[in-house]
Coordinates of N, CA and C in Angstrom, one line a residue:
M1 N 101.7 -21.2 26.3 CA 101.7 -20.3 25.2 C 100.2 -19.9 24.8
D2 N 99.4 -21.0 24.8 CA 98.0 -20.8 24.4 C 97.3 -19.9 25.4
S3 N 97.6 -20.1 26.7 CA 96.9 -19.3 27.7 C 97.3 -17.8 27.6
A4 N 98.6 -17.6 27.3 CA 99.1 -16.2 27.1 C 98.4 -15.5 25.9
Q5 N 98.2 -16.3 24.8 CA 97.6 -15.8 23.6 C 96.1 -15.5 23.9
A6 N 95.4 -16.4 24.6 CA 94.0 -16.2 25.0 C 93.9 -15.0 25.9
Q7 N 94.8 -14.8 26.8 CA 94.7 -13.7 27.7 C 94.9 -12.4 26.9
L8 N 95.8 -12.4 26.0 CA 96.1 -11.2 25.1 C 94.8 -10.9 24.3
D9 N 94.2 -11.9 23.7 CA 93.0 -11.7 22.9 C 91.9 -11.1 23.8
E10 N 91.7 -11.6 25.0 CA 90.7 -11.1 25.9 C 91.0 -9.6 26.2
E11 N 92.2 -9.3 26.5 CA 92.6 -7.9 26.8 C 92.3 -7.0 25.5
L12 N 92.6 -7.5 24.4 CA 92.4 -6.7 23.2 C 90.9 -6.5 22.9
K13 N 90.1 -7.5 23.2 CA 88.7 -7.3 23.0 C 88.1 -6.4 24.0
S14 N 88.6 -6.3 25.2 CA 88.1 -5.4 26.2 C 88.4 -4.0 26.0
I15 N 89.4 -3.7 25.2 CA 89.7 -2.3 24.8 C 88.7 -1.8 23.8
K16 N 88.1 -0.7 24.2 CA 87.1 -0.1 23.3 C 87.8 0.7 22.2
P17 N 87.5 0.4 20.9 CA 88.1 1.2 19.9 C 87.6 2.6 19.9
T18 N 88.6 3.6 19.8 CA 88.2 5.0 19.7 C 88.6 5.5 18.4
W19 N 87.9 6.5 17.9 CA 88.2 7.1 16.6 C 89.3 8.1 16.8
D20 N 90.1 8.2 15.8 CA 91.2 9.2 15.8 C 90.5 10.6 15.7
T21 N 90.8 11.5 16.6 CA 90.1 12.8 16.6 C 91.1 13.9 16.1
I22 N 92.3 13.5 15.7 CA 93.2 14.5 15.2 C 92.8 14.9 13.8
P23 N 92.7 16.2 13.5 CA 92.3 16.6 12.2 C 93.3 16.1 11.1
N24 N 92.8 15.6 10.1 CA 93.6 15.1 9.0 C 93.4 15.9 7.8
D25 N 94.5 16.7 7.4 CA 94.3 17.5 6.2 C 94.8 16.8 4.9
G26 N 95.2 15.6 5.0 CA 95.7 14.8 3.9 C 94.6 14.5 2.9
P27 N 94.9 13.8 1.9 CA 93.9 13.4 0.9 C 92.9 12.4 1.3
Y28 N 93.0 11.9 2.5 CA 92.1 10.8 3.0 C 91.2 11.3 4.1
L29 N 90.8 12.6 4.1 CA 89.9 13.2 5.0 C 88.5 12.5 4.9
H30 N 88.1 12.3 3.6 CA 86.9 11.6 3.3 C 87.3 10.4 2.4
P31 N 86.6 9.3 2.5 CA 86.9 8.2 1.6 C 86.7 8.6 0.1
K32 N 87.4 7.9 -0.7 CA 87.3 8.3 -2.2 C 85.9 8.3 -2.7
G33 N 85.1 7.4 -2.2 CA 83.7 7.3 -2.7 C 82.9 8.5 -2.4
Y34 N 83.3 9.2 -1.4 CA 82.6 10.5 -1.0 C 82.7 11.5 -2.2
Y35 N 83.8 11.6 -2.8 CA 84.0 12.5 -3.9 C 83.5 11.9 -5.3
L36 N 83.6 10.6 -5.4 CA 83.3 10.0 -6.7 C 81.8 9.8 -6.9
E37 N 81.0 10.1 -5.8 CA 79.5 9.9 -6.0 C 79.0 11.1 -6.8
E38 N 79.7 12.2 -6.9 CA 79.3 13.3 -7.8 C 79.4 12.8 -9.2
D39 N 78.4 13.1 -10.0 CA 78.4 12.7 -11.4 C 79.2 13.7 -12.3
E40 N 79.0 15.0 -12.0 CA 79.7 16.0 -12.8 C 81.1 16.3 -12.3
T41 N 81.9 16.6 -13.2 CA 83.3 16.8 -12.9 C 83.5 18.1 -12.0
L42 N 82.7 19.1 -12.3 CA 82.8 20.4 -11.6 C 82.4 20.2 -10.1
G43 N 81.3 19.4 -9.9 CA 80.9 19.1 -8.5 C 81.9 18.3 -7.8
R44 N 82.5 17.4 -8.4 CA 83.5 16.5 -7.8 C 84.7 17.3 -7.4
I45 N 85.2 18.2 -8.3 CA 86.3 19.0 -8.0 C 86.0 20.0 -6.8
N46 N 84.8 20.6 -6.9 CA 84.4 21.5 -5.9 C 84.3 20.9 -4.5
R47 N 83.7 19.7 -4.5 CA 83.6 19.0 -3.2 C 85.0 18.7 -2.6
F48 N 85.9 18.3 -3.5 CA 87.3 17.9 -3.1 C 88.0 19.2 -2.6
I49 N 87.9 20.3 -3.3 CA 88.6 21.5 -2.9 C 88.1 22.1 -1.6
E50 N 86.8 21.9 -1.3 CA 86.3 22.3 0.0 C 87.1 21.7 1.2
D51 N 87.5 20.5 1.0 CA 88.2 19.8 2.1 C 89.7 19.9 2.0
H52 N 90.2 20.1 0.7 CA 91.6 20.1 0.5 C 92.0 21.2 -0.4
D53 N 92.1 22.4 0.1 CA 92.4 23.5 -0.8 C 93.8 23.7 -1.1
T54 N 94.7 22.9 -0.4 CA 96.1 23.1 -0.6 C 96.7 22.0 -1.5
V55 N 95.9 21.0 -1.9 CA 96.4 19.9 -2.7 C 96.6 20.4 -4.1
D56 N 97.8 20.0 -4.7 CA 98.1 20.5 -6.1 C 97.2 19.8 -7.1
V57 N 97.2 20.4 -8.3 CA 96.3 20.0 -9.4 C 96.4 18.5 -9.7
I58 N 97.7 18.1 -10.0 CA 97.9 16.7 -10.5 C 97.4 15.7 -9.4
T59 N 97.8 15.9 -8.2 CA 97.4 15.0 -7.1 C 95.9 15.0 -7.0
G60 N 95.3 16.1 -7.0 CA 93.8 16.2 -6.9 C 93.1 15.5 -8.0
L61 N 93.6 15.7 -9.2 CA 92.9 15.0 -10.4 C 93.1 13.5 -10.3
D62 N 94.3 13.1 -9.9 CA 94.6 11.6 -9.7 C 93.7 11.0 -8.7
Y63 N 93.5 11.7 -7.5 CA 92.7 11.2 -6.5 C 91.2 11.1 -6.9
L64 N 90.8 12.1 -7.7 CA 89.4 12.1 -8.1 C 89.2 11.2 -9.4
E65 N 90.2 10.5 -9.8 CA 90.1 9.7 -11.0 C 89.6 10.4 -12.2
L66 N 90.2 11.6 -12.4 CA 89.8 12.4 -13.6 C 91.0 12.5 -14.5
E67 N 90.7 12.6 -15.8 CA 91.8 12.7 -16.8 C 92.6 14.0 -16.6
N68 N 93.9 13.9 -16.7 CA 94.8 15.1 -16.5 C 94.8 15.9 -17.9
S69 N 93.6 16.4 -18.2 CA 93.5 17.2 -19.4 C 93.6 18.7 -19.1
R70 N 93.8 19.4 -20.2 CA 93.9 20.9 -20.0 C 92.6 21.5 -19.4
W71 N 91.5 21.0 -19.8 CA 90.2 21.5 -19.3 C 90.0 21.2 -17.8
N72 N 90.3 19.9 -17.4 CA 90.2 19.6 -16.0 C 91.2 20.4 -15.1
R73 N 92.4 20.6 -15.6 CA 93.3 21.4 -14.9 C 92.8 22.8 -14.7
L74 N 92.3 23.4 -15.8 CA 91.8 24.7 -15.7 C 90.6 24.8 -14.7
M75 N 89.7 23.9 -14.8 CA 88.6 23.9 -13.8 C 89.1 23.8 -12.4
Y76 N 90.0 22.9 -12.1 CA 90.6 22.7 -10.8 C 91.2 24.0 -10.3
I77 N 92.1 24.6 -11.1 CA 92.8 25.9 -10.8 C 91.8 27.0 -10.5
E78 N 90.8 27.2 -11.4 CA 89.9 28.3 -11.2 C 89.0 28.1 -10.0
L79 N 88.6 26.8 -9.7 CA 87.8 26.6 -8.5 C 88.6 26.9 -7.3
Q80 N 89.9 26.5 -7.3 CA 90.8 26.9 -6.2 C 90.9 28.4 -6.0
K81 N 91.1 29.1 -7.1 CA 91.2 30.6 -7.0 C 89.9 31.1 -6.5
G82 N 88.7 30.6 -6.9 CA 87.5 31.1 -6.4 C 87.3 30.9 -4.9
R83 N 87.9 29.8 -4.4 CA 87.8 29.5 -2.9 C 88.6 30.5 -2.1
T84 N 89.7 31.1 -2.7 CA 90.6 32.0 -2.0 C 90.3 33.4 -2.5
L85 N 89.2 33.7 -3.1 CA 88.9 35.0 -3.6 C 88.7 36.0 -2.5
E86 N 89.3 37.1 -2.6 CA 89.1 38.2 -1.7 C 88.1 39.2 -2.3
W87 N 87.0 39.3 -1.6 CA 85.9 40.1 -2.2 C 86.2 41.5 -2.4
N88 N 87.1 42.1 -1.6 CA 87.4 43.5 -1.8 C 88.2 43.7 -3.1
K89 N 89.1 42.8 -3.4 CA 89.8 42.9 -4.7 C 88.8 42.6 -5.9
F90 N 87.9 41.7 -5.7 CA 86.9 41.4 -6.8 C 86.0 42.7 -7.0
L91 N 85.6 43.3 -5.9 CA 84.7 44.5 -6.1 C 85.5 45.6 -6.7
N92 N 86.7 45.8 -6.3 CA 87.5 46.9 -7.0 C 87.7 46.6 -8.4
Y93 N 88.0 45.4 -8.8 CA 88.1 45.0 -10.2 C 86.8 45.2 -11.0
F94 N 85.7 44.8 -10.4 CA 84.4 44.9 -11.0 C 84.0 46.3 -11.2
V95 N 84.2 47.2 -10.2 CA 83.8 48.6 -10.3 C 84.7 49.3 -11.3
G96 N 86.0 48.8 -11.5 CA 86.8 49.4 -12.5 C 86.4 49.0 -13.9
K97 N 85.8 47.9 -14.1 CA 85.3 47.4 -15.4 C 83.8 47.9 -15.6
L98 N 83.2 48.5 -14.7 CA 81.8 48.8 -14.8 C 81.5 49.7 -16.0
P99 N 82.3 50.8 -16.2 CA 82.0 51.6 -17.4 C 82.0 50.8 -18.7
I100 N 82.9 49.9 -18.9 CA 83.0 49.1 -20.1 C 81.8 48.2 -20.2
I101 N 81.4 47.6 -19.1 CA 80.3 46.7 -19.1 C 79.0 47.5 -19.4
I102 N 78.8 48.6 -18.8 CA 77.6 49.4 -19.1 C 77.6 49.9 -20.6
F103 N 78.8 50.3 -21.1 CA 78.9 50.7 -22.5 C 78.5 49.6 -23.4
L104 N 79.0 48.4 -23.1 CA 78.7 47.2 -24.0 C 77.2 46.8 -23.9
F105 N 76.5 47.1 -22.8 CA 75.1 46.8 -22.7 C 74.2 47.9 -23.2
L106 N 74.7 49.0 -23.6 CA 73.9 50.1 -24.1 C 72.9 49.7 -25.2
P107 N 73.4 48.9 -26.2 CA 72.4 48.5 -27.3 C 71.3 47.7 -26.7
L108 N 71.5 46.9 -25.7 CA 70.4 46.1 -25.1 C 69.4 47.0 -24.4
F109 N 70.0 48.0 -23.7 CA 69.0 49.0 -23.1 C 68.2 49.7 -24.1
A110 N 68.8 50.1 -25.2 CA 68.1 50.7 -26.3 C 67.1 49.8 -26.9
L111 N 67.4 48.6 -27.1 CA 66.5 47.6 -27.6 C 65.3 47.4 -26.7
S112 N 65.5 47.4 -25.4 CA 64.4 47.2 -24.4 C 63.6 48.5 -24.4
F113 N 64.1 49.7 -24.5 CA 63.3 50.9 -24.6 C 62.5 50.9 -25.9
W114 N 63.1 50.5 -27.0 CA 62.4 50.4 -28.2 C 61.3 49.4 -28.2
A115 N 61.4 48.3 -27.5 CA 60.4 47.3 -27.4 C 59.2 47.8 -26.5
V116 N 59.6 48.6 -25.4 CA 58.5 49.1 -24.6 C 57.7 50.2 -25.3
Y117 N 58.4 51.1 -26.0 CA 57.8 52.2 -26.7 C 57.6 51.9 -28.2
I118 N 57.2 50.7 -28.5 CA 57.1 50.3 -29.9 C 56.0 51.1 -30.7
R119 N 55.0 51.5 -30.0 CA 53.9 52.2 -30.6 C 54.2 53.7 -30.9
R120 N 55.3 54.2 -30.3 CA 55.7 55.5 -30.6 C 56.5 55.6 -31.9
D121 N 56.6 56.8 -32.4 CA 57.3 57.0 -33.7 C 58.8 57.3 -33.4
Y122 N 59.4 56.6 -32.5 CA 60.9 56.8 -32.3 C 61.6 55.7 -33.0
F123 N 62.8 56.1 -33.5 CA 63.7 55.1 -34.1 C 64.6 54.5 -33.0
Y124 N 65.2 53.4 -33.4 CA 66.1 52.7 -32.5 C 67.2 53.6 -32.0
I125 N 67.8 54.3 -33.0 CA 68.9 55.2 -32.7 C 68.5 56.3 -31.6
E126 N 67.3 56.7 -31.7 CA 66.8 57.7 -30.7 C 66.8 57.0 -29.3
H127 N 66.4 55.8 -29.3 CA 66.4 55.1 -28.0 C 67.9 54.8 -27.5
L128 N 68.8 54.7 -28.5 CA 70.2 54.5 -28.1 C 70.8 55.7 -27.5
I129 N 70.4 56.9 -28.0 CA 70.9 58.2 -27.6 C 70.6 58.4 -26.1
F130 N 69.3 58.1 -25.7 CA 68.9 58.3 -24.4 C 69.8 57.6 -23.3
P131 N 70.0 56.3 -23.4 CA 70.9 55.6 -22.4 C 72.3 56.2 -22.4
V132 N 72.8 56.7 -23.6 CA 74.1 57.3 -23.6 C 74.1 58.5 -22.8
H133 N 73.1 59.4 -22.9 CA 73.0 60.6 -22.0 C 72.8 60.2 -20.6
V134 N 72.0 59.2 -20.3 CA 71.9 58.8 -18.9 C 73.2 58.3 -18.3
Q135 N 73.9 57.5 -19.1 CA 75.2 57.0 -18.6 C 76.2 58.2 -18.4
T136 N 76.2 59.1 -19.3 CA 77.1 60.3 -19.1 C 76.8 61.1 -17.8
V137 N 75.5 61.3 -17.6 CA 75.1 62.0 -16.4 C 75.5 61.2 -15.1
F138 N 75.3 59.9 -15.2 CA 75.6 59.1 -14.1 C 77.1 59.1 -13.7
F139 N 77.9 59.0 -14.7 CA 79.4 59.0 -14.5 C 79.9 60.4 -14.1
I140 N 79.3 61.5 -14.6 CA 79.6 62.8 -14.1 C 79.3 63.0 -12.6
M141 N 78.1 62.4 -12.2 CA 77.7 62.5 -10.8 C 78.7 61.6 -9.9
L142 N 79.1 60.5 -10.5 CA 80.1 59.6 -9.7 C 81.4 60.4 -9.6
I143 N 81.9 61.0 -10.6 CA 83.1 61.8 -10.5 C 83.0 62.9 -9.5
L144 N 81.9 63.6 -9.6 CA 81.7 64.7 -8.6 C 81.7 64.2 -7.2
Q145 N 81.0 63.1 -7.0 CA 81.0 62.4 -5.6 C 82.4 62.0 -5.2
W146 N 83.1 61.4 -6.1 CA 84.5 61.0 -5.7 C 85.4 62.3 -5.4
L147 N 85.2 63.3 -6.2 CA 86.0 64.5 -5.9 C 85.6 65.2 -4.6
I148 N 84.3 65.2 -4.3 CA 83.9 65.8 -3.0 C 84.4 64.9 -1.8
N149 N 84.2 63.6 -1.9 CA 84.7 62.7 -0.9 C 86.2 62.7 -0.7
F150 N 86.9 62.9 -1.8 CA 88.4 63.0 -1.8 C 88.8 64.4 -1.1
S151 N 88.1 65.5 -1.5 CA 88.5 66.8 -1.0 C 88.0 67.0 0.5
W152 N 86.8 66.5 0.8 CA 86.3 66.7 2.2 C 85.8 65.3 2.7
P153 N 86.7 64.5 3.2 CA 86.3 63.2 3.6 C 85.3 63.1 4.8
E154 N 85.2 64.2 5.5 CA 84.2 64.2 6.6 C 82.8 64.4 6.2
L155 N 82.6 64.8 4.9 CA 81.2 65.0 4.4 C 80.7 63.6 3.8
D156 N 79.5 63.4 4.1 CA 78.9 62.1 3.6 C 77.7 62.5 2.7
L157 N 78.0 62.6 1.4 CA 77.0 63.1 0.4 C 76.5 61.9 -0.5
N158 N 76.6 60.7 -0.1 CA 76.2 59.6 -0.9 C 74.7 59.7 -1.2
G159 N 73.9 59.9 -0.2 CA 72.4 60.0 -0.3 C 72.0 61.1 -1.2
P160 N 72.4 62.4 -0.9 CA 71.9 63.5 -1.7 C 72.4 63.4 -3.1
I161 N 73.6 63.0 -3.4 CA 74.0 62.9 -4.8 C 73.2 61.8 -5.6
M162 N 73.0 60.7 -5.0 CA 72.1 59.7 -5.7 C 70.7 60.2 -5.8
L163 N 70.2 60.9 -4.9 CA 68.9 61.5 -5.0 C 68.8 62.5 -6.1
L164 N 69.9 63.3 -6.3 CA 70.0 64.2 -7.4 C 70.0 63.5 -8.7
F165 N 70.7 62.4 -8.8 CA 70.7 61.6 -10.0 C 69.3 61.0 -10.4
I166 N 68.6 60.6 -9.4 CA 67.3 60.0 -9.6 C 66.3 61.1 -10.1
V167 N 66.4 62.3 -9.5 CA 65.5 63.4 -9.9 C 65.9 63.8 -11.3

């Protein structure tokens, strides 16, 4: 019995251990310490989602040893959404909101014009009127460009129309 055991031990020692090369998408792709070495919650969640974008929120927070609070769940979900973000959809959304964004920043533009031309005898409201006119002309040019591209798709007038706006 001892000789058989010794022979088996020798055979097991002669076998070279090989690492498992099958991709593992489970929660043990990296050891837990790999994720826990991040001090900040956001970095820890981001590092985990890089490797495991399909793991649900509760399992992910448990694995990362984070409290299952509303704030941590929100961060996890938003980081997951950010990883699967389609840039075309984002750009369409952003371009759709651009007029509102520019309108809300008009007072800042006016304030910057007022600061640059502080030695002139213009009031703040006069500096506010100028960006409103510039914005109006810009959007009229964009509407004209869109109408021309929609009516005649073979024409490419992007350069000339923007040059017209600059002049």
